[in-house]
């Protein structure tokens, strides 16, 4: 007993260190991905006020760019209305109920907190379960990929940014339809890596890379970026560098896309896996 | 005593605010993230009891964690920095030892000593932090590059802050 006490007295600092380090590692391994830990939930309530205020300040610096991107989006929308109106004239006699064919629903949201300087980046949206958001919905900005929602509370959601080394996305080269896996290598906020494209495929720098509809998260044909560089990597594949279309440094207004037929697709696919 | 607690409280508050409001928002090509709050650990008095040192460094890390949404990451790295500090201090002690009742600052022991001291601890802190952040050993050398680059910037900013303090 005395030996034990002596031992404790001698190494008490080491013991404190080990205990506290144990707590820290426990927090790190259980809570690092925002996954609903009490700790994070409780504390995020505390810090949210500050975050929102900071985000407000930051948004003033970006107003010009935001205006420009909204104007561009407006133009695009007007163009598509124009096209739709023309279509309707052509299809005047056909009976089509668009409600039954609608696969994706869109909700707009605003980014209230965003990081880009980590290896695992997340951003927070000002909409939550109350607004119909749920885990695994796609987030796009303009018409390009931004992230995927990983957790929702009543009024807020946290999305995993494309700039996260755990993010994976099925993507294809628009010009030839070959698809591969897109991920971020943690290097550069403007580029991501498209892998698993076989070496016999021909494509050029500047070709568009877009989403496939395979994952049932993102709709088909959402822009990701353009090919900026490529090299042969081990095996028979290319390692393609994609210049991202989304500028994550000033991401602010986003759309959340829900896939109404996702359940059906997953259910069907499950029977083959 | 009360005076020095108040002074450390002020330093603590300023550093935390600087870190959260300014340095956490520096976004420079994904490589450089200065974490200047480590300066608080550096400035604590030499003869502070080790247990207090550990608790303070854990607490500092925890507060940064709360504000950057990364539970445990900064806590464990800062705790490690606090744990190794006495050993570093012993390793690079000046020829005639440390004076009692003063904090290890640039004013007293000179720029070269402080640079060595800050550099060592920042490097240890950043190594723990960045490897914990990635939590894998693939891309080992790239993470090391990030550690070195960010350590350089953190140490530079810490020196800068010390010069500003000294100028007062």
CSV table of C-alpha atoms in Angstrom, one decimal:
chain,number,residue,atom,x,y,z
A,1,UNK,CA,0.0,0.0,0.0
A,2,UNK,CA,2.7,2.4,1.0
A,3,UNK,CA,4.6,1.5,-2.1
A,4,UNK,CA,1.6,2.2,-4.2
A,5,UNK,CA,1.2,5.7,-2.5
A,6,UNK,CA,4.8,6.4,-3.1
A,7,UNK,CA,4.5,5.4,-6.6
A,8,UNK,CA,1.5,7.6,-7.1
A,9,UNK,CA,3.2,10.6,-5.5
A,10,UNK,CA,6.2,10.1,-7.7
A,11,UNK,CA,4.4,9.8,-10.9
A,12,UNK,CA,1.2,11.9,-10.2
A,13,UNK,CA,1.9,14.3,-13.0
A,14,UNK,CA,2.3,11.5,-15.5
A,15,UNK,CA,-1.0,10.0,-14.2
A,16,UNK,CA,-2.8,13.3,-14.6
A,17,UNK,CA,-1.3,13.6,-18.1
A,18,UNK,CA,-2.4,10.1,-19.1
A,19,UNK,CA,-5.9,10.6,-17.7
A,20,UNK,CA,-6.5,13.9,-19.4
A,21,UNK,CA,-5.0,12.6,-22.7
A,22,UNK,CA,-7.3,9.6,-22.4
A,23,UNK,CA,-10.3,12.0,-22.1
A,24,UNK,CA,-9.1,14.0,-25.1
A,25,UNK,CA,-8.5,10.9,-27.3
A,26,UNK,CA,-11.9,9.6,-26.3
A,27,UNK,CA,-13.6,12.9,-27.4
A,28,UNK,CA,-11.5,12.8,-30.5
A,29,UNK,CA,-12.4,9.3,-31.6
A,30,UNK,CA,-16.1,9.5,-30.6
A,31,UNK,CA,-16.9,13.0,-31.6
A,32,UNK,CA,-14.7,14.2,-34.4
A,33,UNK,CA,-17.2,13.9,-37.2
A,34,UNK,CA,-20.0,15.9,-35.5
A,35,UNK,CA,-21.9,12.6,-35.2
A,36,UNK,CA,-24.5,13.6,-32.7
A,37,UNK,CA,-22.3,13.5,-29.7
A,38,UNK,CA,-23.8,15.2,-26.7
A,39,UNK,CA,-20.6,17.1,-26.2
A,40,UNK,CA,-20.8,18.7,-29.6
A,41,UNK,CA,-24.5,19.3,-29.5
A,42,UNK,CA,-24.4,21.0,-26.2
A,43,UNK,CA,-21.4,23.2,-27.0
A,44,UNK,CA,-22.5,24.1,-30.5
A,45,UNK,CA,-25.5,25.8,-28.9
A,46,UNK,CA,-23.1,27.9,-26.9
A,47,UNK,CA,-20.9,28.9,-29.8
A,48,UNK,CA,-23.6,29.4,-32.5
A,49,UNK,CA,-24.2,33.0,-31.6
A,50,UNK,CA,-20.6,33.9,-32.2
A,51,UNK,CA,-20.4,31.9,-35.3
A,52,UNK,CA,-23.5,33.6,-36.8
A,53,UNK,CA,-22.2,37.0,-36.0
A,54,UNK,CA,-18.8,36.2,-37.6
A,55,UNK,CA,-20.5,34.8,-40.6
A,56,UNK,CA,-22.5,38.0,-40.9
A,57,UNK,CA,-19.3,40.1,-40.9
A,58,UNK,CA,-17.7,37.8,-43.4
A,59,UNK,CA,-20.6,38.0,-45.7
A,60,UNK,CA,-20.2,41.8,-46.1
A,61,UNK,CA,-16.8,41.2,-47.7
A,62,UNK,CA,-18.3,38.9,-50.3
A,63,UNK,CA,-21.5,40.8,-51.2
A,64,UNK,CA,-20.2,41.7,-54.6
A,65,UNK,CA,-19.3,38.2,-55.6
A,66,UNK,CA,-22.6,36.9,-54.2
A,67,UNK,CA,-24.5,39.4,-56.2
A,68,UNK,CA,-22.7,38.4,-59.3
A,69,UNK,CA,-23.3,34.7,-58.8
A,70,UNK,CA,-27.0,35.3,-58.0
A,71,UNK,CA,-27.3,37.4,-61.1
A,72,UNK,CA,-25.7,34.6,-63.2
A,73,UNK,CA,-28.1,32.1,-61.6
A,74,UNK,CA,-31.0,34.3,-62.4
A,75,UNK,CA,-30.0,34.5,-66.0
A,76,UNK,CA,-29.7,30.7,-66.2
A,77,UNK,CA,-33.1,30.3,-64.6
A,78,UNK,CA,-34.7,32.7,-67.0
A,79,UNK,CA,-33.2,30.9,-69.8
A,80,UNK,CA,-34.6,27.6,-68.6
A,81,UNK,CA,-38.1,29.2,-68.2
A,82,UNK,CA,-37.8,30.3,-71.7
A,83,UNK,CA,-37.0,26.8,-72.9
A,84,UNK,CA,-39.8,25.3,-70.8
A,85,UNK,CA,-42.4,27.7,-72.2
A,86,UNK,CA,-41.3,26.8,-75.7
A,87,UNK,CA,-41.5,23.1,-74.8
A,88,UNK,CA,-45.0,23.5,-73.5
A,89,UNK,CA,-46.1,25.0,-76.7
A,90,UNK,CA,-44.8,22.1,-78.6
A,91,UNK,CA,-46.4,19.6,-76.3
A,92,UNK,CA,-49.6,21.4,-76.1
A,93,UNK,CA,-51.8,18.4,-76.6
A,94,UNK,CA,-49.9,15.8,-74.7
A,95,UNK,CA,-51.2,15.1,-71.2
A,96,UNK,CA,-48.3,15.1,-68.8
A,97,UNK,CA,-48.6,15.4,-65.1
A,98,UNK,CA,-45.2,16.7,-64.0
A,99,UNK,CA,-45.9,16.0,-60.4
A,100,UNK,CA,-45.7,12.3,-60.9
A,101,UNK,CA,-42.4,12.6,-62.7
A,102,UNK,CA,-40.7,14.9,-60.3
A,103,UNK,CA,-37.7,13.0,-58.8
A,104,UNK,CA,-35.8,15.8,-57.0
A,105,UNK,CA,-36.9,18.5,-54.7
A,106,UNK,CA,-34.9,21.6,-53.9
A,107,UNK,CA,-34.7,23.7,-50.8
A,108,UNK,CA,-32.6,26.8,-50.5
A,109,UNK,CA,-30.4,27.3,-47.4
A,110,UNK,CA,-27.7,29.6,-46.2
A,111,UNK,CA,-24.3,28.6,-45.0
A,112,UNK,CA,-23.7,30.0,-41.5
A,113,UNK,CA,-20.4,28.5,-40.7
A,114,UNK,CA,-17.7,27.1,-43.0
A,115,UNK,CA,-14.2,25.9,-42.8
A,116,UNK,CA,-11.7,25.2,-45.6
A,117,UNK,CA,-8.4,25.1,-43.8
A,118,UNK,CA,-8.7,21.6,-42.3
A,119,UNK,CA,-8.3,18.2,-43.8
A,120,UNK,CA,-11.9,17.4,-42.8
A,121,UNK,CA,-14.0,20.4,-43.6
A,122,UNK,CA,-17.7,20.8,-42.7
A,123,UNK,CA,-20.2,23.6,-43.2
A,124,UNK,CA,-23.3,24.5,-41.3
A,125,UNK,CA,-26.7,25.3,-42.9
A,126,UNK,CA,-29.4,27.4,-41.3
A,127,UNK,CA,-32.1,24.8,-42.1
A,128,UNK,CA,-32.8,21.6,-40.3
A,129,UNK,CA,-35.3,18.8,-39.8
A,130,UNK,CA,-38.1,21.4,-39.4
A,131,UNK,CA,-37.6,22.3,-43.0
A,132,UNK,CA,-37.5,18.8,-44.2
A,133,UNK,CA,-33.8,18.3,-44.4
A,134,UNK,CA,-32.3,14.9,-43.6
A,135,UNK,CA,-29.0,13.1,-43.5
A,136,UNK,CA,-27.5,12.2,-46.9
A,137,UNK,CA,-29.1,14.9,-48.9
A,138,UNK,CA,-27.0,16.6,-51.5
A,139,UNK,CA,-25.9,20.2,-51.2
A,140,UNK,CA,-25.2,22.2,-54.4
A,141,UNK,CA,-24.3,25.9,-55.0
A,142,UNK,CA,-25.2,27.5,-58.3
A,143,UNK,CA,-25.1,24.3,-60.3
A,144,UNK,CA,-22.0,22.7,-58.8
A,145,UNK,CA,-21.4,20.2,-56.0
A,146,UNK,CA,-20.8,21.5,-52.5
A,147,UNK,CA,-21.3,18.6,-50.1
A,148,UNK,CA,-23.6,16.1,-48.4
A,149,UNK,CA,-25.5,16.6,-45.1
A,150,UNK,CA,-24.2,14.4,-42.3
A,151,UNK,CA,-26.3,15.5,-39.4
A,152,UNK,CA,-29.4,17.5,-38.7
A,153,UNK,CA,-30.9,19.2,-35.7
A,154,UNK,CA,-34.3,20.9,-35.5
A,155,UNK,CA,-33.1,24.2,-37.1
A,156,UNK,CA,-29.6,23.5,-38.4
A,157,UNK,CA,-27.7,20.9,-40.4
A,158,UNK,CA,-24.1,20.1,-40.8
A,159,UNK,CA,-22.8,19.1,-44.2
A,160,UNK,CA,-19.6,17.4,-45.1
A,161,UNK,CA,-17.8,19.6,-47.6
A,162,UNK,CA,-16.4,18.2,-50.8
A,163,UNK,CA,-13.2,19.5,-49.2
A,164,UNK,CA,-13.0,16.6,-46.8
A,165,UNK,CA,-10.6,13.7,-47.1
A,166,UNK,CA,-13.5,11.3,-46.3
A,167,UNK,CA,-15.7,12.6,-49.1
A,168,UNK,CA,-16.3,10.3,-52.0
A,169,UNK,CA,-18.4,11.0,-55.1
A,170,UNK,CA,-19.2,9.1,-58.2
A,171,UNK,CA,-18.2,11.3,-61.1
A,172,UNK,CA,-17.9,11.1,-64.9
A,173,UNK,CA,-16.2,12.8,-67.7
A,174,UNK,CA,-19.0,14.4,-69.7
A,175,UNK,CA,-17.5,14.1,-73.1
A,176,UNK,CA,-17.2,10.3,-73.1
A,177,UNK,CA,-19.2,9.1,-70.1
A,178,UNK,CA,-16.5,7.2,-68.3
A,179,UNK,CA,-17.0,7.3,-64.6
A,180,UNK,CA,-14.7,7.2,-61.6
A,181,UNK,CA,-14.4,8.2,-58.0
A,182,UNK,CA,-13.9,11.8,-57.0
A,183,UNK,CA,-12.2,12.7,-53.7
A,184,UNK,CA,-10.2,15.5,-52.2
A,185,UNK,CA,-6.6,14.9,-51.4
A,186,UNK,CA,-6.4,17.6,-48.8
A,187,UNK,CA,-4.0,19.7,-50.7
A,188,UNK,CA,-5.7,22.6,-52.4
A,189,UNK,CA,-9.1,24.2,-52.0
A,190,UNK,CA,-9.4,24.6,-55.8
A,191,UNK,CA,-8.7,21.0,-56.9
A,192,UNK,CA,-10.0,17.5,-56.4
A,193,UNK,CA,-8.8,14.2,-57.7
A,194,UNK,CA,-10.8,11.9,-60.1
A,195,UNK,CA,-9.4,8.4,-60.0
A,196,UNK,CA,-10.4,5.0,-61.5
A,197,UNK,CA,-10.5,6.3,-65.1
A,198,UNK,CA,-8.8,3.6,-67.2
A,199,UNK,CA,-5.8,4.6,-69.3
A,200,UNK,CA,-7.3,3.8,-72.7
A,201,UNK,CA,-9.9,6.6,-72.3
A,202,UNK,CA,-9.2,9.7,-74.2
A,203,UNK,CA,-10.1,13.1,-72.9
A,204,UNK,CA,-8.6,16.6,-72.9
A,205,UNK,CA,-7.7,19.3,-70.5
A,206,UNK,CA,-10.7,21.5,-69.9
A,207,UNK,CA,-13.3,18.6,-70.3
A,208,UNK,CA,-16.2,18.9,-67.9
A,209,UNK,CA,-16.5,16.5,-65.0
A,210,UNK,CA,-20.1,16.0,-63.6
A,211,UNK,CA,-21.9,13.8,-61.2
A,212,UNK,CA,-23.4,10.4,-62.2
A,213,UNK,CA,-26.8,9.5,-60.7
A,214,UNK,CA,-25.4,6.3,-59.3
A,215,UNK,CA,-25.2,7.2,-55.7
A,216,UNK,CA,-28.8,8.3,-55.4
A,217,UNK,CA,-27.6,11.3,-53.5
A,218,UNK,CA,-26.7,13.7,-56.3
A,219,UNK,CA,-28.9,14.0,-59.4
A,220,UNK,CA,-27.2,13.2,-62.6
A,221,UNK,CA,-25.3,16.0,-64.4
A,222,UNK,CA,-24.4,18.4,-61.6
A,223,UNK,CA,-21.2,20.2,-62.5
A,224,UNK,CA,-18.1,19.4,-60.5
A,225,UNK,CA,-15.4,21.2,-62.4
A,226,UNK,CA,-13.1,20.9,-65.4
A,227,UNK,CA,-10.0,18.7,-65.9
A,228,UNK,CA,-6.9,20.8,-65.3
A,229,UNK,CA,-4.2,18.1,-65.3
A,230,UNK,CA,-3.7,14.4,-65.4
A,231,UNK,CA,-1.0,11.8,-65.0
A,232,UNK,CA,-0.7,8.0,-65.2
A,233,UNK,CA,-0.8,6.5,-61.7
A,234,UNK,CA,0.1,2.9,-60.7
A,235,UNK,CA,-2.0,0.2,-62.3
A,236,UNK,CA,-3.9,1.0,-65.4
A,237,UNK,CA,-5.6,4.2,-64.2
A,238,UNK,CA,-5.3,7.9,-64.6
A,239,UNK,CA,-5.0,10.3,-61.7
A,240,UNK,CA,-7.0,13.3,-63.0
A,241,UNK,CA,-6.9,16.7,-61.3
A,242,UNK,CA,-10.2,18.5,-61.5
A,243,UNK,CA,-10.4,22.3,-61.1
A,244,UNK,CA,-13.5,22.7,-58.9
A,245,UNK,CA,-16.2,25.0,-60.1
A,246,UNK,CA,-17.4,25.7,-56.6
A,247,UNK,CA,-15.3,28.4,-54.8
A,248,UNK,CA,-15.5,27.1,-51.2
A,249,UNK,CA,-14.0,30.2,-49.9
A,250,UNK,CA,-17.1,32.2,-50.5
A,251,UNK,CA,-19.8,29.6,-50.5
A,252,UNK,CA,-23.0,31.1,-49.0
A,253,UNK,CA,-26.3,30.4,-50.7
A,254,UNK,CA,-26.8,26.8,-51.4
A,255,UNK,CA,-29.6,24.4,-52.5
A,256,UNK,CA,-30.3,21.1,-50.8
A,257,UNK,CA,-31.6,18.4,-53.1
A,258,UNK,CA,-33.8,15.6,-51.9
A,259,UNK,CA,-34.3,12.6,-54.0
A,260,UNK,CA,-37.9,11.4,-53.7
A,261,UNK,CA,-37.1,8.1,-55.4
A,262,UNK,CA,-34.0,7.3,-53.4
A,263,UNK,CA,-35.7,4.7,-51.2
A,264,UNK,CA,-37.0,2.9,-54.2
A,265,UNK,CA,-33.6,2.8,-55.9
A,266,UNK,CA,-31.8,1.6,-52.8
A,267,UNK,CA,-34.4,-1.0,-52.1
A,268,UNK,CA,-34.1,-2.3,-55.6
A,269,UNK,CA,-30.3,-2.3,-55.5
A,270,UNK,CA,-30.2,-4.0,-52.1
A,271,UNK,CA,-31.6,-7.2,-53.5
A,272,UNK,CA,-28.5,-7.6,-55.7
A,273,UNK,CA,-25.9,-6.9,-53.1
B,1,UNK,CA,-0.4,37.0,-6.9
B,2,UNK,CA,-3.9,38.4,-7.7
B,3,UNK,CA,-2.1,40.8,-10.1
B,4,UNK,CA,-0.4,38.0,-12.0
B,5,UNK,CA,-3.6,35.9,-12.2
B,6,UNK,CA,-5.3,38.9,-13.7
B,7,UNK,CA,-2.5,39.5,-16.1
B,8,UNK,CA,-2.5,35.8,-17.3
B,9,UNK,CA,-6.3,36.0,-17.5
B,10,UNK,CA,-6.0,39.0,-19.9
B,11,UNK,CA,-3.3,37.3,-22.0
B,12,UNK,CA,-5.4,34.2,-22.1
B,13,UNK,CA,-8.5,36.1,-23.3
B,14,UNK,CA,-6.6,38.1,-25.9
B,15,UNK,CA,-4.9,35.0,-27.3
B,16,UNK,CA,-8.2,33.0,-27.4
B,17,UNK,CA,-10.0,35.8,-29.2
B,18,UNK,CA,-7.1,36.3,-31.6
B,19,UNK,CA,-7.2,32.6,-32.4
B,20,UNK,CA,-10.9,32.3,-32.9
B,21,UNK,CA,-11.7,35.5,-34.6
B,22,UNK,CA,-8.6,36.0,-36.6
B,23,UNK,CA,-6.3,33.1,-37.0
B,24,UNK,CA,-9.0,30.4,-37.4
B,25,UNK,CA,-10.1,32.4,-40.5
B,26,UNK,CA,-6.8,32.5,-42.2
B,27,UNK,CA,-7.2,30.3,-45.2
B,28,UNK,CA,-4.1,30.1,-47.1
B,29,UNK,CA,-3.9,27.2,-49.6
B,30,UNK,CA,-4.8,24.6,-47.0
B,31,UNK,CA,-1.3,24.3,-45.6
B,32,UNK,CA,-0.9,27.1,-43.3
B,33,UNK,CA,-2.9,27.3,-40.1
B,34,UNK,CA,-1.1,29.3,-37.3
B,35,UNK,CA,-2.2,28.4,-33.8
B,36,UNK,CA,-0.9,31.3,-31.8
B,37,UNK,CA,-2.8,30.3,-28.6
B,38,UNK,CA,0.1,28.0,-27.8
B,39,UNK,CA,1.9,31.2,-26.6
B,40,UNK,CA,-0.2,31.1,-23.5
B,41,UNK,CA,1.4,27.7,-22.5
B,42,UNK,CA,4.8,29.2,-23.3
B,43,UNK,CA,4.3,32.2,-21.0
B,44,UNK,CA,3.2,30.4,-17.8
B,45,UNK,CA,5.8,30.8,-15.0
B,46,UNK,CA,8.6,28.4,-14.9
B,47,UNK,CA,7.9,27.2,-11.3
B,48,UNK,CA,4.2,26.5,-11.9
B,49,UNK,CA,3.1,23.2,-10.4
B,50,UNK,CA,3.1,20.5,-13.0
B,51,UNK,CA,-0.5,19.4,-12.3
B,52,UNK,CA,-1.8,23.0,-12.7
B,53,UNK,CA,0.2,23.3,-15.9
B,54,UNK,CA,-1.5,20.2,-17.3
B,55,UNK,CA,-5.0,21.3,-16.3
B,56,UNK,CA,-4.4,24.7,-17.8
B,57,UNK,CA,-3.1,23.4,-21.1
B,58,UNK,CA,-6.0,20.9,-21.3
B,59,UNK,CA,-8.5,23.6,-20.6
B,60,UNK,CA,-7.0,25.9,-23.2
B,61,UNK,CA,-7.1,23.2,-25.8
B,62,UNK,CA,-10.7,22.4,-24.9
B,63,UNK,CA,-11.9,26.0,-25.3
B,64,UNK,CA,-10.3,26.2,-28.8
B,65,UNK,CA,-11.9,22.8,-29.6
B,66,UNK,CA,-15.3,24.1,-28.6
B,67,UNK,CA,-15.0,27.1,-30.9
B,68,UNK,CA,-13.6,25.2,-33.9
B,69,UNK,CA,-15.9,22.2,-33.6
B,70,UNK,CA,-13.1,19.6,-33.2
B,71,UNK,CA,-13.6,17.8,-29.9
B,72,UNK,CA,-10.4,16.5,-28.4
B,73,UNK,CA,-8.0,17.5,-31.1
B,74,UNK,CA,-6.6,20.7,-29.7
B,75,UNK,CA,-7.0,19.4,-26.1
B,76,UNK,CA,-4.7,16.5,-26.6
B,77,UNK,CA,-2.1,18.4,-28.6
B,78,UNK,CA,-2.0,21.3,-26.1
B,79,UNK,CA,-1.9,18.9,-23.2
B,80,UNK,CA,1.1,17.2,-24.7
B,81,UNK,CA,2.8,20.6,-25.2
B,82,UNK,CA,2.1,21.4,-21.5
B,83,UNK,CA,3.5,18.0,-20.5
B,84,UNK,CA,6.8,18.3,-22.3
B,85,UNK,CA,7.3,22.0,-21.4
B,86,UNK,CA,9.2,21.3,-18.2
B,87,UNK,CA,11.6,18.9,-20.0
B,88,UNK,CA,12.2,21.4,-22.8
B,89,UNK,CA,12.8,24.1,-20.2
B,90,UNK,CA,15.4,21.9,-18.5
B,91,UNK,CA,16.9,21.0,-21.8
B,92,UNK,CA,17.6,24.5,-22.9
B,93,UNK,CA,18.0,26.2,-19.5
B,94,UNK,CA,20.2,29.3,-19.5
B,95,UNK,CA,23.7,29.1,-18.0
B,96,UNK,CA,22.8,30.5,-14.6
B,97,UNK,CA,19.4,28.8,-14.4
B,98,UNK,CA,15.9,30.4,-14.3
B,99,UNK,CA,15.2,33.4,-12.1
B,100,UNK,CA,12.3,32.8,-9.7
B,101,UNK,CA,9.0,34.6,-10.1
B,102,UNK,CA,9.3,35.4,-13.8
B,103,UNK,CA,7.8,33.9,-16.9
B,104,UNK,CA,10.0,32.5,-19.6
B,105,UNK,CA,9.8,35.5,-22.0
B,106,UNK,CA,11.9,37.0,-24.6
B,107,UNK,CA,12.5,40.1,-22.5
B,108,UNK,CA,14.6,38.2,-20.0
B,109,UNK,CA,16.3,35.4,-21.8
B,110,UNK,CA,16.7,36.9,-25.2
B,111,UNK,CA,15.4,36.4,-28.7
B,112,UNK,CA,17.5,33.4,-29.5
B,113,UNK,CA,16.6,31.4,-26.4
B,114,UNK,CA,12.9,32.2,-26.9
B,115,UNK,CA,13.0,31.2,-30.5
B,116,UNK,CA,14.5,27.8,-29.6
B,117,UNK,CA,12.0,27.4,-26.8
B,118,UNK,CA,8.9,28.4,-28.8
B,119,UNK,CA,10.1,26.5,-31.8
B,120,UNK,CA,10.5,23.2,-29.9
B,121,UNK,CA,7.1,23.4,-28.2
B,122,UNK,CA,5.2,24.6,-31.2
B,123,UNK,CA,6.7,21.8,-33.3
B,124,UNK,CA,5.6,19.2,-30.8
B,125,UNK,CA,2.2,20.7,-30.5
B,126,UNK,CA,1.7,20.9,-34.3
B,127,UNK,CA,3.0,17.4,-34.9
B,128,UNK,CA,0.4,16.0,-32.5
B,129,UNK,CA,-2.3,18.3,-33.8
B,130,UNK,CA,-1.9,17.6,-37.5
B,131,UNK,CA,-1.4,13.9,-37.3
B,132,UNK,CA,-4.5,13.7,-35.0
B,133,UNK,CA,-6.4,15.7,-37.5
B,134,UNK,CA,-5.7,13.4,-40.4
B,135,UNK,CA,-5.8,10.4,-38.1
B,136,UNK,CA,-3.9,8.2,-40.6
B,137,UNK,CA,-0.4,7.7,-41.7
B,138,UNK,CA,-1.0,7.7,-45.5
B,139,UNK,CA,0.4,10.9,-46.9
B,140,UNK,CA,2.9,10.9,-44.0
B,141,UNK,CA,5.3,13.3,-45.6
B,142,UNK,CA,2.7,15.7,-46.8
B,143,UNK,CA,1.3,16.0,-43.2
B,144,UNK,CA,4.9,16.5,-42.1
B,145,UNK,CA,5.3,19.3,-44.6
B,146,UNK,CA,2.1,20.9,-43.2
B,147,UNK,CA,3.5,20.5,-39.7
B,148,UNK,CA,6.8,22.2,-40.6
B,149,UNK,CA,5.2,25.1,-42.6
B,150,UNK,CA,2.5,25.8,-40.0
B,151,UNK,CA,5.1,25.6,-37.1
B,152,UNK,CA,7.2,28.2,-38.9
B,153,UNK,CA,4.2,30.5,-39.3
B,154,UNK,CA,3.0,30.0,-35.7
B,155,UNK,CA,6.5,30.7,-34.3
B,156,UNK,CA,6.7,33.8,-36.5
B,157,UNK,CA,3.4,35.1,-35.2
B,158,UNK,CA,4.3,34.2,-31.6
B,159,UNK,CA,7.5,36.2,-32.0
B,160,UNK,CA,5.6,39.1,-33.5
B,161,UNK,CA,3.1,39.1,-30.6
B,162,UNK,CA,6.0,39.0,-28.1
B,163,UNK,CA,7.6,42.0,-29.8
B,164,UNK,CA,4.3,43.9,-29.6
B,165,UNK,CA,4.1,43.0,-25.9
B,166,UNK,CA,7.7,44.0,-25.3
B,167,UNK,CA,7.1,47.3,-27.1
B,168,UNK,CA,4.3,48.2,-24.6
